[in-house]
Amino acid sequence: MPERSLFYGLRPGMIFALARLGLWKKLGNYLLAEWDLRQGREAARALPYHLIIDPASACTLRCPFCPTGRDKGTRPKTLLRWDDYVKVMDQLGPYLLKTDFYNWGEPTLNPRLYDMIAYAKRFSMETYLSSHLNDLDEEAAGRLLDSGLDFLILSFDGASQETYSRYRAGGDFDKALKNLRTLLDLRRRRGSRRPYIAWKFLVFRHNEHEIEKARAMSAELGVDLFLPAPAAIPDPAWVPVKEGAAFYPETGAAGAQTMLNHQEYLRVKASGLPACVWPWLAAVVNSDGSVSPCCGVEDKKDDFGDGLAGPLRELFNNRSFKEARAFLAKGRRPAGANACAACAHAGKINPLVPSWWRSGGIRDLPLTRLLRPNG
């Protein structure tokens, strides 16, 4: 059964860690954001505590279900400029608990990526990066470790070139594994526990037979976590039917899969919260500075504003955000176009809350050390 809770992301371990570190501004904002959500407030008093910021909207692979990979062309292919990044982080950093440095592209293509991560760590938060690792050489691996990155998610959907390249089109599985070995070896030689590395294996029909093989490979390499996971699949021919079927508890009428976090969806429904929590708790800043209401907004025309044009606190309470909150909390439809009111997946791609926010640590690394810049 899904966990029942009055709030979405409040966890005792995180509350305790913020208090122990004296991060009162973050703690106050954390509590206020959750209370705004609980009340379904149209005008948010808090700033988001979770940021997704995209260092690059371009990629060297051609993944068929990704708008960037299939060259949909509804977002400009750009690299996030350093000055623009600093402008965003200086406003949100004092309030953030976590920042994800990825969304529509391959983040390692941005030469200032590692500086961005290091800058974010100055504000005492968790930092996440997702990469297909085809473009990470030894020098970049060293810079990644120097940055203080906390979590690295590997996009490795297979245990062989044949299966891996079916979705990661244009990718080289052996090269990605070589780069992973380099990174792991360097982490060992430094005696570092960070970044915590997860092998994320998106399960499809063509690779479901390799789940256990990939799990064994990850363990042999020394990867911290093997994570088979569902993908958003618009083509029913790709949905698993055997070993991977359990990762897809719900499919649409056409057999396509869109339920990405089934348990979180059920938990939110049981809690009586607005189905989608994005407009209250999280922010998405694209590589050109535009702001999206969630990580699933593919088209620039559906964005809610320009994050570089003025104070972000004002943008988060503009007409688009207020109308989105009113629709999600009260069902009040806006008069004009609004991506949240038109969304067919509301509540199905809510941000996941890390399990260690409850326990106060991941393995032997407490949150009080994880949040610190040089923990």
PDB file of N, CA, C and O in Angstrom, residues 5-11 14-15 26-41 44-50 97 267-268 271 273-274 277 280-282 351 353 357:
ATOM      1  N   SER A   5       0.537  10.371   3.827  1.00  0.00           N
ATOM      2  CA  SER A   5       1.229  11.497   4.441  1.00  0.00           C
ATOM      3  C   SER A   5       0.464  12.767   4.112  1.00  0.00           C
ATOM      4  O   SER A   5      -0.117  12.903   3.029  1.00  0.00           O
ATOM      5  N   LEU A   6       0.449  13.707   5.046  1.00  0.00           N
ATOM      6  CA  LEU A   6      -0.196  14.993   4.792  1.00  0.00           C
ATOM      7  C   LEU A   6       0.610  15.838   3.813  1.00  0.00           C
ATOM      8  O   LEU A   6       0.081  16.752   3.202  1.00  0.00           O
ATOM      9  N   PHE A   7       1.905  15.518   3.671  1.00  0.00           N
ATOM     10  CA  PHE A   7       2.786  16.323   2.840  1.00  0.00           C
ATOM     11  C   PHE A   7       3.479  15.439   1.802  1.00  0.00           C
ATOM     12  O   PHE A   7       3.490  14.220   1.914  1.00  0.00           O
ATOM     13  N   TYR A   8       4.068  16.084   0.820  1.00  0.00           N
ATOM     14  CA  TYR A   8       4.680  15.320  -0.268  1.00  0.00           C
ATOM     15  C   TYR A   8       6.139  14.966   0.010  1.00  0.00           C
ATOM     16  O   TYR A   8       6.519  13.812   0.005  1.00  0.00           O
ATOM     17  N   GLY A   9       6.965  15.970   0.260  1.00  0.00           N
ATOM     18  CA  GLY A   9       8.403  15.721   0.358  1.00  0.00           C
ATOM     19  C   GLY A   9       9.019  15.940   1.722  1.00  0.00           C
ATOM     20  O   GLY A   9      10.244  15.848   1.863  1.00  0.00           O
ATOM     21  N   LEU A  10       8.214  16.244   2.736  1.00  0.00           N
ATOM     22  CA  LEU A  10       8.773  16.451   4.071  1.00  0.00           C
ATOM     23  C   LEU A  10       9.262  15.123   4.642  1.00  0.00           C
ATOM     24  O   LEU A  10       8.515  14.150   4.686  1.00  0.00           O
ATOM     25  N   ARG A  11      10.527  15.092   5.071  1.00  0.00           N
ATOM     26  CA  ARG A  11      11.100  13.885   5.648  1.00  0.00           C
ATOM     27  C   ARG A  11      11.889  14.264   6.899  1.00  0.00           C
ATOM     28  O   ARG A  11      12.615  15.273   6.913  1.00  0.00           O
ATOM     29  N   MET A  14      15.810  14.950   6.663  1.00  0.00           N
ATOM     30  CA  MET A  14      16.205  16.211   6.049  1.00  0.00           C
ATOM     31  C   MET A  14      15.948  17.379   7.003  1.00  0.00           C
ATOM     32  O   MET A  14      16.773  18.286   7.127  1.00  0.00           O
ATOM     33  N   ILE A  15      14.824  17.366   7.682  1.00  0.00           N
ATOM     34  CA  ILE A  15      14.531  18.433   8.653  1.00  0.00           C
ATOM     35  C   ILE A  15      15.617  18.484   9.720  1.00  0.00           C
ATOM     36  O   ILE A  15      16.135  19.558  10.059  1.00  0.00           O
ATOM     37  N   LYS A  26      16.926  27.545   4.395  1.00  0.00           N
ATOM     38  CA  LYS A  26      16.491  26.366   3.641  1.00  0.00           C
ATOM     39  C   LYS A  26      15.369  25.635   4.370  1.00  0.00           C
ATOM     40  O   LYS A  26      14.377  25.205   3.752  1.00  0.00           O
ATOM     41  N   LEU A  27      15.521  25.455   5.665  1.00  0.00           N
ATOM     42  CA  LEU A  27      14.513  24.732   6.437  1.00  0.00           C
ATOM     43  C   LEU A  27      13.177  25.467   6.413  1.00  0.00           C
ATOM     44  O   LEU A  27      12.122  24.850   6.191  1.00  0.00           O
ATOM     45  N   GLY A  28      13.223  26.778   6.606  1.00  0.00           N
ATOM     46  CA  GLY A  28      11.983  27.548   6.592  1.00  0.00           C
ATOM     47  C   GLY A  28      11.291  27.477   5.245  1.00  0.00           C
ATOM     48  O   GLY A  28      10.061  27.325   5.160  1.00  0.00           O
ATOM     49  N   ASN A  29      12.071  27.555   4.171  1.00  0.00           N
ATOM     50  CA  ASN A  29      11.495  27.486   2.829  1.00  0.00           C
ATOM     51  C   ASN A  29      10.937  26.092   2.541  1.00  0.00           C
ATOM     52  O   ASN A  29       9.889  25.952   1.900  1.00  0.00           O
ATOM     53  N   TYR A  30      11.648  25.064   3.001  1.00  0.00           N
ATOM     54  CA  TYR A  30      11.212  23.665   2.836  1.00  0.00           C
ATOM     55  C   TYR A  30       9.826  23.459   3.456  1.00  0.00           C
ATOM     56  O   TYR A  30       8.911  22.924   2.833  1.00  0.00           O
ATOM     57  N   LEU A  31       9.671  23.931   4.689  1.00  0.00           N
ATOM     58  CA  LEU A  31       8.402  23.782   5.388  1.00  0.00           C
ATOM     59  C   LEU A  31       7.302  24.607   4.720  1.00  0.00           C
ATOM     60  O   LEU A  31       6.167  24.143   4.555  1.00  0.00           O
ATOM     61  N   LEU A  32       7.654  25.833   4.313  1.00  0.00           N
ATOM     62  CA  LEU A  32       6.660  26.717   3.718  1.00  0.00           C
ATOM     63  C   LEU A  32       6.204  26.214   2.351  1.00  0.00           C
ATOM     64  O   LEU A  32       5.017  26.292   2.017  1.00  0.00           O
ATOM     65  N   ALA A  33       7.135  25.690   1.546  1.00  0.00           N
ATOM     66  CA  ALA A  33       6.761  25.151   0.235  1.00  0.00           C
ATOM     67  C   ALA A  33       5.777  23.998   0.386  1.00  0.00           C
ATOM     68  O   ALA A  33       4.786  23.903  -0.354  1.00  0.00           O
ATOM     69  N   GLU A  34       6.045  23.115   1.347  1.00  0.00           N
ATOM     70  CA  GLU A  34       5.146  21.991   1.568  1.00  0.00           C
ATOM     71  C   GLU A  34       3.784  22.460   2.088  1.00  0.00           C
ATOM     72  O   GLU A  34       2.754  21.883   1.742  1.00  0.00           O
ATOM     73  N   TRP A  35       3.778  23.509   2.906  1.00  0.00           N
ATOM     74  CA  TRP A  35       2.511  24.031   3.415  1.00  0.00           C
ATOM     75  C   TRP A  35       1.719  24.719   2.301  1.00  0.00           C
ATOM     76  O   TRP A  35       0.493  24.597   2.230  1.00  0.00           O
ATOM     77  N   ASP A  36       2.414  25.444   1.421  1.00  0.00           N
ATOM     78  CA  ASP A  36       1.747  26.037   0.248  1.00  0.00           C
ATOM     79  C   ASP A  36       1.063  24.948  -0.579  1.00  0.00           C
ATOM     80  O   ASP A  36      -0.068  25.111  -1.045  1.00  0.00           O
ATOM     81  N   LEU A  37       1.766  23.823  -0.777  1.00  0.00           N
ATOM     82  CA  LEU A  37       1.200  22.706  -1.541  1.00  0.00           C
ATOM     83  C   LEU A  37      -0.001  22.121  -0.814  1.00  0.00           C
ATOM     84  O   LEU A  37      -1.045  21.863  -1.420  1.00  0.00           O
ATOM     85  N   ARG A  38       0.138  21.894   0.487  1.00  0.00           N
ATOM     86  CA  ARG A  38      -0.950  21.319   1.272  1.00  0.00           C
ATOM     87  C   ARG A  38      -2.214  22.162   1.164  1.00  0.00           C
ATOM     88  O   ARG A  38      -3.337  21.649   1.063  1.00  0.00           O
ATOM     89  N   GLN A  39      -2.035  23.497   1.155  1.00  0.00           N
ATOM     90  CA  GLN A  39      -3.167  24.419   1.065  1.00  0.00           C
ATOM     91  C   GLN A  39      -3.632  24.638  -0.368  1.00  0.00           C
ATOM     92  O   GLN A  39      -4.695  25.233  -0.580  1.00  0.00           O
ATOM     93  N   GLY A  40      -2.830  24.191  -1.340  1.00  0.00           N
ATOM     94  CA  GLY A  40      -3.170  24.435  -2.730  1.00  0.00           C
ATOM     95  C   GLY A  40      -3.140  25.900  -3.089  1.00  0.00           C
ATOM     96  O   GLY A  40      -3.941  26.376  -3.903  1.00  0.00           O
ATOM     97  N   ARG A  41      -2.203  26.644  -2.520  1.00  0.00           N
ATOM     98  CA  ARG A  41      -2.145  28.091  -2.734  1.00  0.00           C
ATOM     99  C   ARG A  41      -1.816  28.427  -4.190  1.00  0.00           C
ATOM    100  O   ARG A  41      -0.900  27.839  -4.772  1.00  0.00           O
ATOM    101  N   ALA A  44       2.342  31.264  -4.479  1.00  0.00           N
ATOM    102  CA  ALA A  44       3.286  30.577  -3.602  1.00  0.00           C
ATOM    103  C   ALA A  44       4.110  31.572  -2.801  1.00  0.00           C
ATOM    104  O   ALA A  44       4.600  32.569  -3.341  1.00  0.00           O
ATOM    105  N   ARG A  45       4.263  31.311  -1.517  1.00  0.00           N
ATOM    106  CA  ARG A  45       5.106  32.169  -0.684  1.00  0.00           C
ATOM    107  C   ARG A  45       6.547  31.679  -0.660  1.00  0.00           C
ATOM    108  O   ARG A  45       7.466  32.456  -0.437  1.00  0.00           O
ATOM    109  N   ALA A  46       6.722  30.391  -0.889  1.00  0.00           N
ATOM    110  CA  ALA A  46       8.065  29.808  -0.876  1.00  0.00           C
ATOM    111  C   ALA A  46       8.638  29.749  -2.282  1.00  0.00           C
ATOM    112  O   ALA A  46       7.912  29.820  -3.278  1.00  0.00           O
ATOM    113  N   LEU A  47       9.951  29.584  -2.346  1.00  0.00           N
ATOM    114  CA  LEU A  47      10.625  29.286  -3.609  1.00  0.00           C
ATOM    115  C   LEU A  47      10.782  27.771  -3.733  1.00  0.00           C
ATOM    116  O   LEU A  47      10.741  27.051  -2.726  1.00  0.00           O
ATOM    117  N   PRO A  48      10.957  27.247  -4.930  1.00  0.00           N
ATOM    118  CA  PRO A  48      11.155  25.799  -5.087  1.00  0.00           C
ATOM    119  C   PRO A  48      12.386  25.327  -4.314  1.00  0.00           C
ATOM    120  O   PRO A  48      13.378  26.051  -4.211  1.00  0.00           O
ATOM    121  N   TYR A  49      12.313  24.109  -3.784  1.00  0.00           N
ATOM    122  CA  TYR A  49      13.502  23.561  -3.126  1.00  0.00           C
ATOM    123  C   TYR A  49      14.209  22.510  -3.980  1.00  0.00           C
ATOM    124  O   TYR A  49      15.224  21.954  -3.578  1.00  0.00           O
ATOM    125  N   HIS A  50      13.669  22.232  -5.155  1.00  0.00           N
ATOM    126  CA  HIS A  50      14.288  21.287  -6.096  1.00  0.00           C
ATOM    127  C   HIS A  50      14.419  21.994  -7.434  1.00  0.00           C
ATOM    128  O   HIS A  50      13.435  22.499  -7.981  1.00  0.00           O
ATOM    129  N   LEU A  97      17.449  22.356  -1.884  1.00  0.00           N
ATOM    130  CA  LEU A  97      17.932  21.146  -1.234  1.00  0.00           C
ATOM    131  C   LEU A  97      18.626  20.228  -2.240  1.00  0.00           C
ATOM    132  O   LEU A  97      19.495  19.450  -1.857  1.00  0.00           O
ATOM    133  N   ARG A 267       0.495   7.319  -3.909  1.00  0.00           N
ATOM    134  CA  ARG A 267       0.681   7.966  -2.603  1.00  0.00           C
ATOM    135  C   ARG A 267       0.059   9.362  -2.592  1.00  0.00           C
ATOM    136  O   ARG A 267      -0.588   9.764  -1.618  1.00  0.00           O
ATOM    137  N   VAL A 268       0.258  10.118  -3.665  1.00  0.00           N
ATOM    138  CA  VAL A 268      -0.296  11.464  -3.744  1.00  0.00           C
ATOM    139  C   VAL A 268      -1.822  11.417  -3.732  1.00  0.00           C
ATOM    140  O   VAL A 268      -2.486  12.195  -3.048  1.00  0.00           O
ATOM    141  N   SER A 271      -3.072  10.847  -0.307  1.00  0.00           N
ATOM    142  CA  SER A 271      -2.780  11.922   0.633  1.00  0.00           C
ATOM    143  C   SER A 271      -3.708  13.117   0.480  1.00  0.00           C
ATOM    144  O   SER A 271      -3.673  14.035   1.296  1.00  0.00           O
ATOM    145  N   LEU A 273      -3.500  15.394  -1.798  1.00  0.00           N
ATOM    146  CA  LEU A 273      -2.757  16.537  -2.315  1.00  0.00           C
ATOM    147  C   LEU A 273      -3.134  16.775  -3.774  1.00  0.00           C
ATOM    148  O   LEU A 273      -3.705  15.890  -4.426  1.00  0.00           O
ATOM    149  N   PRO A 274      -2.829  17.960  -4.319  1.00  0.00           N
ATOM    150  CA  PRO A 274      -2.988  18.138  -5.765  1.00  0.00           C
ATOM    151  C   PRO A 274      -2.218  17.050  -6.499  1.00  0.00           C
ATOM    152  O   PRO A 274      -1.117  16.674  -6.092  1.00  0.00           O
ATOM    153  N   VAL A 277       2.684  18.063  -8.137  1.00  0.00           N
ATOM    154  CA  VAL A 277       3.269  18.963  -7.132  1.00  0.00           C
ATOM    155  C   VAL A 277       4.299  19.931  -7.714  1.00  0.00           C
ATOM    156  O   VAL A 277       4.815  20.787  -7.012  1.00  0.00           O
ATOM    157  N   TRP A 280       4.640  23.929  -7.138  1.00  0.00           N
ATOM    158  CA  TRP A 280       4.885  24.383  -5.781  1.00  0.00           C
ATOM    159  C   TRP A 280       6.313  24.069  -5.302  1.00  0.00           C
ATOM    160  O   TRP A 280       6.911  24.869  -4.584  1.00  0.00           O
ATOM    161  N   LEU A 281       6.844  22.917  -5.684  1.00  0.00           N
ATOM    162  CA  LEU A 281       8.064  22.418  -5.048  1.00  0.00           C
ATOM    163  C   LEU A 281       9.309  22.460  -5.925  1.00  0.00           C
ATOM    164  O   LEU A 281      10.427  22.410  -5.401  1.00  0.00           O
ATOM    165  N   ALA A 282       9.147  22.514  -7.242  1.00  0.00           N
ATOM    166  CA  ALA A 282      10.305  22.357  -8.127  1.00  0.00           C
ATOM    167  C   ALA A 282      10.302  23.407  -9.232  1.00  0.00           C
ATOM    168  O   ALA A 282       9.271  24.003  -9.551  1.00  0.00           O
ATOM    169  N   PRO A 351       8.285  14.642  -9.150  1.00  0.00           N
ATOM    170  CA  PRO A 351       9.678  14.415  -8.726  1.00  0.00           C
ATOM    171  C   PRO A 351       9.736  13.385  -7.599  1.00  0.00           C
ATOM    172  O   PRO A 351       8.876  13.368  -6.712  1.00  0.00           O
ATOM    173  N   VAL A 353      11.267  11.757  -4.239  1.00  0.00           N
ATOM    174  CA  VAL A 353      11.944  12.215  -3.022  1.00  0.00           C
ATOM    175  C   VAL A 353      12.952  11.148  -2.613  1.00  0.00           C
ATOM    176  O   VAL A 353      12.590   9.987  -2.424  1.00  0.00           O
ATOM    177  N   TRP A 357      16.316  10.978   2.616  1.00  0.00           N
ATOM    178  CA  TRP A 357      15.785  12.151   3.317  1.00  0.00           C
ATOM    179  C   TRP A 357      14.983  11.727   4.542  1.00  0.00           C
ATOM    180  O   TRP A 357      14.780  12.503   5.456  1.00  0.00           O
TER     181      TRP A 357
END
